[in-house]
Amino acid sequence: MAKINPCFRRTFVFFNVLFAILGVVFIGLGLMAHFQLREEEGNKLTGVICMVVVGAVIFILSVLGAYGAQKENKNVLIAFFVIMCMGTIVLLRLAIPVAMSRNEVIPMLEKEFQTLVPLNKADKDFQHTLQYFQEQANCCGLFNGYQDWGNDVPASCDCADVEPDQCRLITQTNNNYLISIKNRKVYSQPCGPLIMGYINTGLNIALGVLFGFGSLAMLAAVMSLVMIIRITAPIPSPPPIFALDYKPPKYSELIPSA
C-alpha cells in the first residue's frame, strides 16, 4: 500500500520532470554553441562546457528525485535530500556575499577602468573587446569619450547612420585654440556608463538565479524529507471491528438442558 499522498507525490514528480526538461534544454543549447564556436575561442568554450555540466547535473538530480518519489524508494530519496541540502548551502553561500558586496562592485570596477586610460596603451585584448562593444553600442571611450583613446581614436568610434546629436567632432588644441580634425565625427556617448549598467543588470540576474535555485532546492529538500518520514513511519494496525447489531446468546444456548 502506498504511504505517500498521491497528490503530493504527483506534484513532486511533475516539477522534477519540468526541471529535467530544463536540464535537457541547457545541454542542447550548450552543444549547439559548441559546434558553432572555433576551438581557439577558449574562453567561450569554457562557458559552453559549464552550461552543459549544469544541464547534466539538473537532469540527473531531477530524474533521481522523480524516480525516488514514484517508486517510494527511501534510499534514493535520502540521497536526493542530502544533495538538495548541500546545493542549498552552496547556492546561498555564493549569493549572500555577492548581495552584500554588490554596492562596492561598481565603484571598484570604475576605478579599475580608470587605470586603463589612455586606451591606446592598454592591453591589446581589452582594446579589441572595447572596439567591438563600441561598434555594437554606438559609443566611444570609457568615461571621457574619444579623449580616452589619446591620439589613436579607432574607426569603431566613427559615427555612421545615427542621429546627428549622437555625434561630435574630434578636436585638438593648436596654439591654445580648439580645431576640428578633418571634420571627423565620433560617438559622443562614452561606453563606461553602458558597461556599468550591463554589469549591474548581470549582477541582478545572477542574484535572482542563485536565490531562486537556492529556494527551489530548499523546497525540494523539505518535500523529500516529508516523503522519507511517511515511508519510514510504521503502518498503523486497523482498529478492531465491532458489529453494531451484536446480540448476546440466549441463556438456553449457554447452559444446555439436562
Coordinates of C-alpha atoms in Angstrom, one line a residue:
M1 CA 0.0 0.0 0.0
A2 CA 1.3 3.5 -0.9
K3 CA 2.4 5.6 2.1
I4 CA 2.8 8.9 0.3
N5 CA -0.2 11.0 -0.6
P6 CA -0.8 10.5 -4.4
C7 CA -1.4 14.2 -5.0
F8 CA 1.7 15.2 -3.1
R9 CA 3.8 12.6 -5.0
R10 CA 2.5 13.6 -8.4
T11 CA 3.2 17.3 -7.7
F12 CA 6.8 16.5 -6.7
V13 CA 7.3 14.3 -9.8
F14 CA 5.7 16.9 -12.1
F15 CA 8.2 19.6 -11.0
N16 CA 11.1 17.3 -11.3
V17 CA 10.1 16.4 -14.8
L18 CA 10.0 20.1 -15.6
F19 CA 13.5 20.6 -14.3
A20 CA 14.7 17.5 -16.2
I21 CA 13.4 19.2 -19.4
L22 CA 15.2 22.4 -18.4
G23 CA 18.4 20.4 -18.0
V24 CA 18.0 18.9 -21.5
V25 CA 17.5 22.4 -22.9
F26 CA 20.7 23.5 -21.2
I27 CA 22.6 20.6 -22.7
G28 CA 21.1 21.1 -26.1
L29 CA 22.0 24.9 -26.2
G30 CA 25.5 24.1 -24.9
L31 CA 26.1 21.5 -27.6
M32 CA 24.7 23.8 -30.3
A33 CA 27.0 26.6 -29.2
H34 CA 30.0 24.2 -29.0
F35 CA 29.6 23.3 -32.7
Q36 CA 29.3 26.9 -33.7
L37 CA 32.5 28.1 -31.9
R38 CA 36.0 27.6 -33.0
E39 CA 38.4 25.6 -30.9
E40 CA 40.7 28.6 -30.4
E41 CA 37.9 30.6 -28.6
G42 CA 38.9 29.0 -25.3
N43 CA 37.0 31.5 -23.0
K44 CA 33.7 30.9 -24.8
L45 CA 34.2 27.2 -24.9
T46 CA 34.7 27.2 -21.1
G47 CA 31.3 28.9 -20.7
V48 CA 29.7 26.3 -23.1
I49 CA 31.2 23.4 -21.1
C50 CA 29.8 24.9 -17.8
M51 CA 26.4 25.2 -19.4
V52 CA 26.5 21.5 -20.4
V53 CA 27.7 20.4 -17.0
V54 CA 25.0 22.4 -15.2
G55 CA 22.3 21.0 -17.5
A56 CA 23.5 17.4 -16.9
V57 CA 23.5 17.9 -13.1
I58 CA 20.0 19.4 -13.2
F59 CA 18.8 16.5 -15.4
I60 CA 20.4 13.7 -13.2
L61 CA 19.0 15.2 -9.9
S62 CA 15.6 15.7 -11.4
V63 CA 15.4 12.1 -12.6
L64 CA 16.7 10.9 -9.2
G65 CA 14.0 12.8 -7.3
A66 CA 11.2 11.7 -9.6
Y67 CA 12.3 8.1 -9.5
G68 CA 12.5 8.0 -5.7
A69 CA 9.1 9.6 -5.3
Q70 CA 7.4 7.4 -7.9
K71 CA 8.8 4.2 -6.5
E72 CA 8.7 5.4 -2.9
N73 CA 12.4 4.3 -2.6
K74 CA 13.7 5.5 0.8
N75 CA 17.4 5.3 -0.1
V76 CA 17.0 7.3 -3.3
L77 CA 15.0 10.0 -1.5
I78 CA 17.6 10.2 1.2
A79 CA 20.4 10.7 -1.4
F80 CA 18.2 13.3 -3.1
F81 CA 17.6 15.1 0.2
V82 CA 21.3 15.2 1.1
I83 CA 22.2 16.6 -2.3
M84 CA 19.5 19.2 -2.1
C85 CA 20.7 20.3 1.3
M86 CA 24.2 20.6 0.1
G87 CA 23.0 22.5 -3.0
T88 CA 21.0 24.9 -0.9
I89 CA 24.1 25.7 1.3
V90 CA 26.4 26.2 -1.7
L91 CA 23.9 28.5 -3.6
L92 CA 23.2 30.6 -0.6
R93 CA 26.9 30.7 0.3
L94 CA 27.5 32.2 -3.2
A95 CA 24.5 34.5 -3.3
I96 CA 24.8 36.2 0.2
P97 CA 28.4 37.6 -0.3
V98 CA 27.5 38.8 -3.8
A99 CA 24.4 40.6 -2.4
M100 CA 26.4 42.1 0.5
S101 CA 29.3 43.4 -1.7
R102 CA 27.1 44.4 -4.7
N103 CA 27.2 48.1 -3.9
E104 CA 31.0 48.0 -3.8
V105 CA 31.5 46.2 -7.1
I106 CA 30.5 49.1 -9.5
P107 CA 32.8 51.8 -7.9
M108 CA 35.7 49.3 -7.7
L109 CA 35.3 48.4 -11.5
E110 CA 35.1 52.1 -12.4
K111 CA 38.4 52.7 -10.6
E112 CA 39.9 49.7 -12.4
F113 CA 38.7 51.0 -15.8
Q114 CA 40.2 54.5 -15.0
T115 CA 43.7 52.9 -14.7
L116 CA 43.4 51.7 -18.3
V117 CA 43.3 55.2 -19.7
P118 CA 44.8 56.1 -22.2
L119 CA 43.2 53.2 -24.0
N120 CA 45.8 53.3 -26.9
K121 CA 48.3 52.0 -24.4
A122 CA 46.0 49.4 -22.8
D123 CA 46.2 45.6 -23.3
K124 CA 45.5 44.6 -26.9
D125 CA 42.8 42.1 -26.0
F126 CA 41.0 44.8 -24.0
Q127 CA 41.3 47.2 -26.9
H128 CA 39.7 44.6 -29.3
T129 CA 36.9 43.9 -26.9
L130 CA 36.1 47.6 -26.3
Q131 CA 36.2 48.3 -30.1
Y132 CA 33.7 45.6 -30.7
F133 CA 31.5 47.0 -28.0
Q134 CA 31.8 50.5 -29.4
E135 CA 30.6 49.3 -32.8
Q136 CA 27.6 47.5 -31.2
A137 CA 26.6 50.1 -28.6
N138 CA 27.3 53.3 -30.6
C139 CA 29.7 54.7 -28.0
C140 CA 33.3 55.7 -27.8
G141 CA 35.9 55.6 -25.0
L142 CA 35.1 54.8 -21.4
F143 CA 34.2 57.9 -19.4
N144 CA 35.6 60.8 -21.3
G145 CA 34.6 59.8 -24.9
Y146 CA 37.1 59.7 -27.7
Q147 CA 39.7 61.5 -25.5
D148 CA 40.3 58.3 -23.6
W149 CA 42.0 56.9 -26.8
G150 CA 44.5 59.7 -26.8
N151 CA 45.7 60.4 -30.4
D152 CA 44.8 57.0 -31.8
V153 CA 41.0 57.0 -32.0
P154 CA 39.9 53.8 -33.7
A155 CA 37.5 53.6 -36.6
S156 CA 34.9 51.9 -34.3
C157 CA 34.2 55.3 -32.8
D158 CA 33.1 56.8 -36.1
C159 CA 29.5 57.8 -36.4
A160 CA 27.5 56.0 -39.1
D161 CA 23.8 56.0 -39.8
V162 CA 22.9 57.5 -36.4
E163 CA 21.2 60.7 -35.3
P164 CA 23.4 63.9 -35.6
D165 CA 23.0 64.7 -31.9
Q166 CA 24.8 61.4 -31.1
C167 CA 28.0 62.5 -32.8
R168 CA 30.7 65.1 -32.1
L169 CA 33.7 66.4 -33.9
I170 CA 37.2 65.3 -32.9
T171 CA 39.1 68.4 -31.8
Q172 CA 42.6 69.1 -30.6
T173 CA 44.5 72.0 -29.2
N174 CA 46.6 74.0 -31.6
N175 CA 48.2 77.3 -30.3
N176 CA 45.6 77.4 -27.5
Y177 CA 42.7 77.0 -29.9
L178 CA 40.4 74.0 -30.4
I179 CA 40.2 73.0 -34.0
S180 CA 38.5 70.0 -35.7
I181 CA 40.5 67.2 -37.3
K182 CA 39.3 66.6 -40.9
N183 CA 35.7 67.0 -39.8
R184 CA 35.8 63.5 -38.3
K185 CA 32.7 62.7 -36.3
V186 CA 32.7 60.1 -33.5
Y187 CA 30.1 58.9 -31.0
S188 CA 29.6 61.4 -28.2
Q189 CA 28.3 58.8 -25.6
P190 CA 31.1 57.1 -23.6
C191 CA 30.9 53.4 -23.1
G192 CA 31.7 53.3 -19.4
P193 CA 28.2 54.0 -18.1
L194 CA 26.7 51.4 -20.5
I195 CA 29.2 48.8 -19.4
M196 CA 28.4 49.6 -15.7
G197 CA 24.7 49.3 -16.5
Y198 CA 25.2 45.8 -18.1
I199 CA 27.3 44.7 -15.2
N200 CA 24.7 45.8 -12.7
T201 CA 22.0 44.0 -14.7
G202 CA 24.1 40.9 -14.8
L203 CA 24.6 41.0 -11.0
N204 CA 20.8 41.3 -10.5
I205 CA 20.2 38.3 -12.8
A206 CA 22.9 36.3 -11.1
L207 CA 21.5 37.1 -7.6
G208 CA 18.0 36.2 -8.9
V209 CA 19.2 32.9 -10.3
L210 CA 21.2 32.0 -7.1
F211 CA 18.5 32.8 -4.7
G212 CA 15.8 31.3 -6.9
F213 CA 17.6 28.0 -7.3
G214 CA 18.5 28.0 -3.6
S215 CA 14.9 28.4 -2.6
L216 CA 13.8 25.7 -5.0
A217 CA 16.5 23.3 -3.7
M218 CA 15.3 24.1 -0.1
L219 CA 11.7 23.4 -1.1
A220 CA 12.7 20.1 -2.8
A221 CA 14.7 19.1 0.3
V222 CA 11.7 19.7 2.6
M223 CA 9.3 17.8 0.3
S224 CA 11.7 14.8 0.0
L225 CA 12.1 14.8 3.8
V226 CA 8.3 14.7 4.2
M227 CA 8.2 11.6 1.9
I228 CA 11.0 10.0 3.8
I229 CA 9.2 10.4 7.0
R230 CA 6.0 9.0 5.5
I231 CA 7.8 6.0 4.1
T232 CA 9.6 5.1 7.3
A233 CA 6.6 5.6 9.5
P234 CA 5.1 2.3 10.8
I235 CA 1.8 1.2 9.3
P236 CA -0.9 1.6 12.0
S237 CA -2.8 -1.6 12.7
P238 CA -6.5 -1.3 11.9
P239 CA -8.8 -0.9 14.9
P240 CA -11.0 -3.9 15.9
I241 CA -14.3 -4.0 14.2
F242 CA -17.4 -4.5 16.4
A243 CA -20.7 -5.2 14.9
L244 CA -23.3 -2.7 16.0
D245 CA -26.1 -5.3 15.8
Y246 CA -24.4 -7.7 18.1
K247 CA -26.7 -9.6 20.4
P248 CA -25.6 -11.9 23.3
P249 CA -26.5 -15.5 23.1
K250 CA -29.6 -16.8 24.9
Y251 CA -29.3 -18.3 28.3
S252 CA -30.6 -21.6 26.9
E253 CA -27.7 -21.7 24.4
L254 CA -25.1 -21.2 27.1
I255 CA -26.4 -23.8 29.5
P256 CA -27.7 -26.9 27.7
S257 CA -30.8 -28.5 29.2
A258 CA -30.2 -31.7 31.3

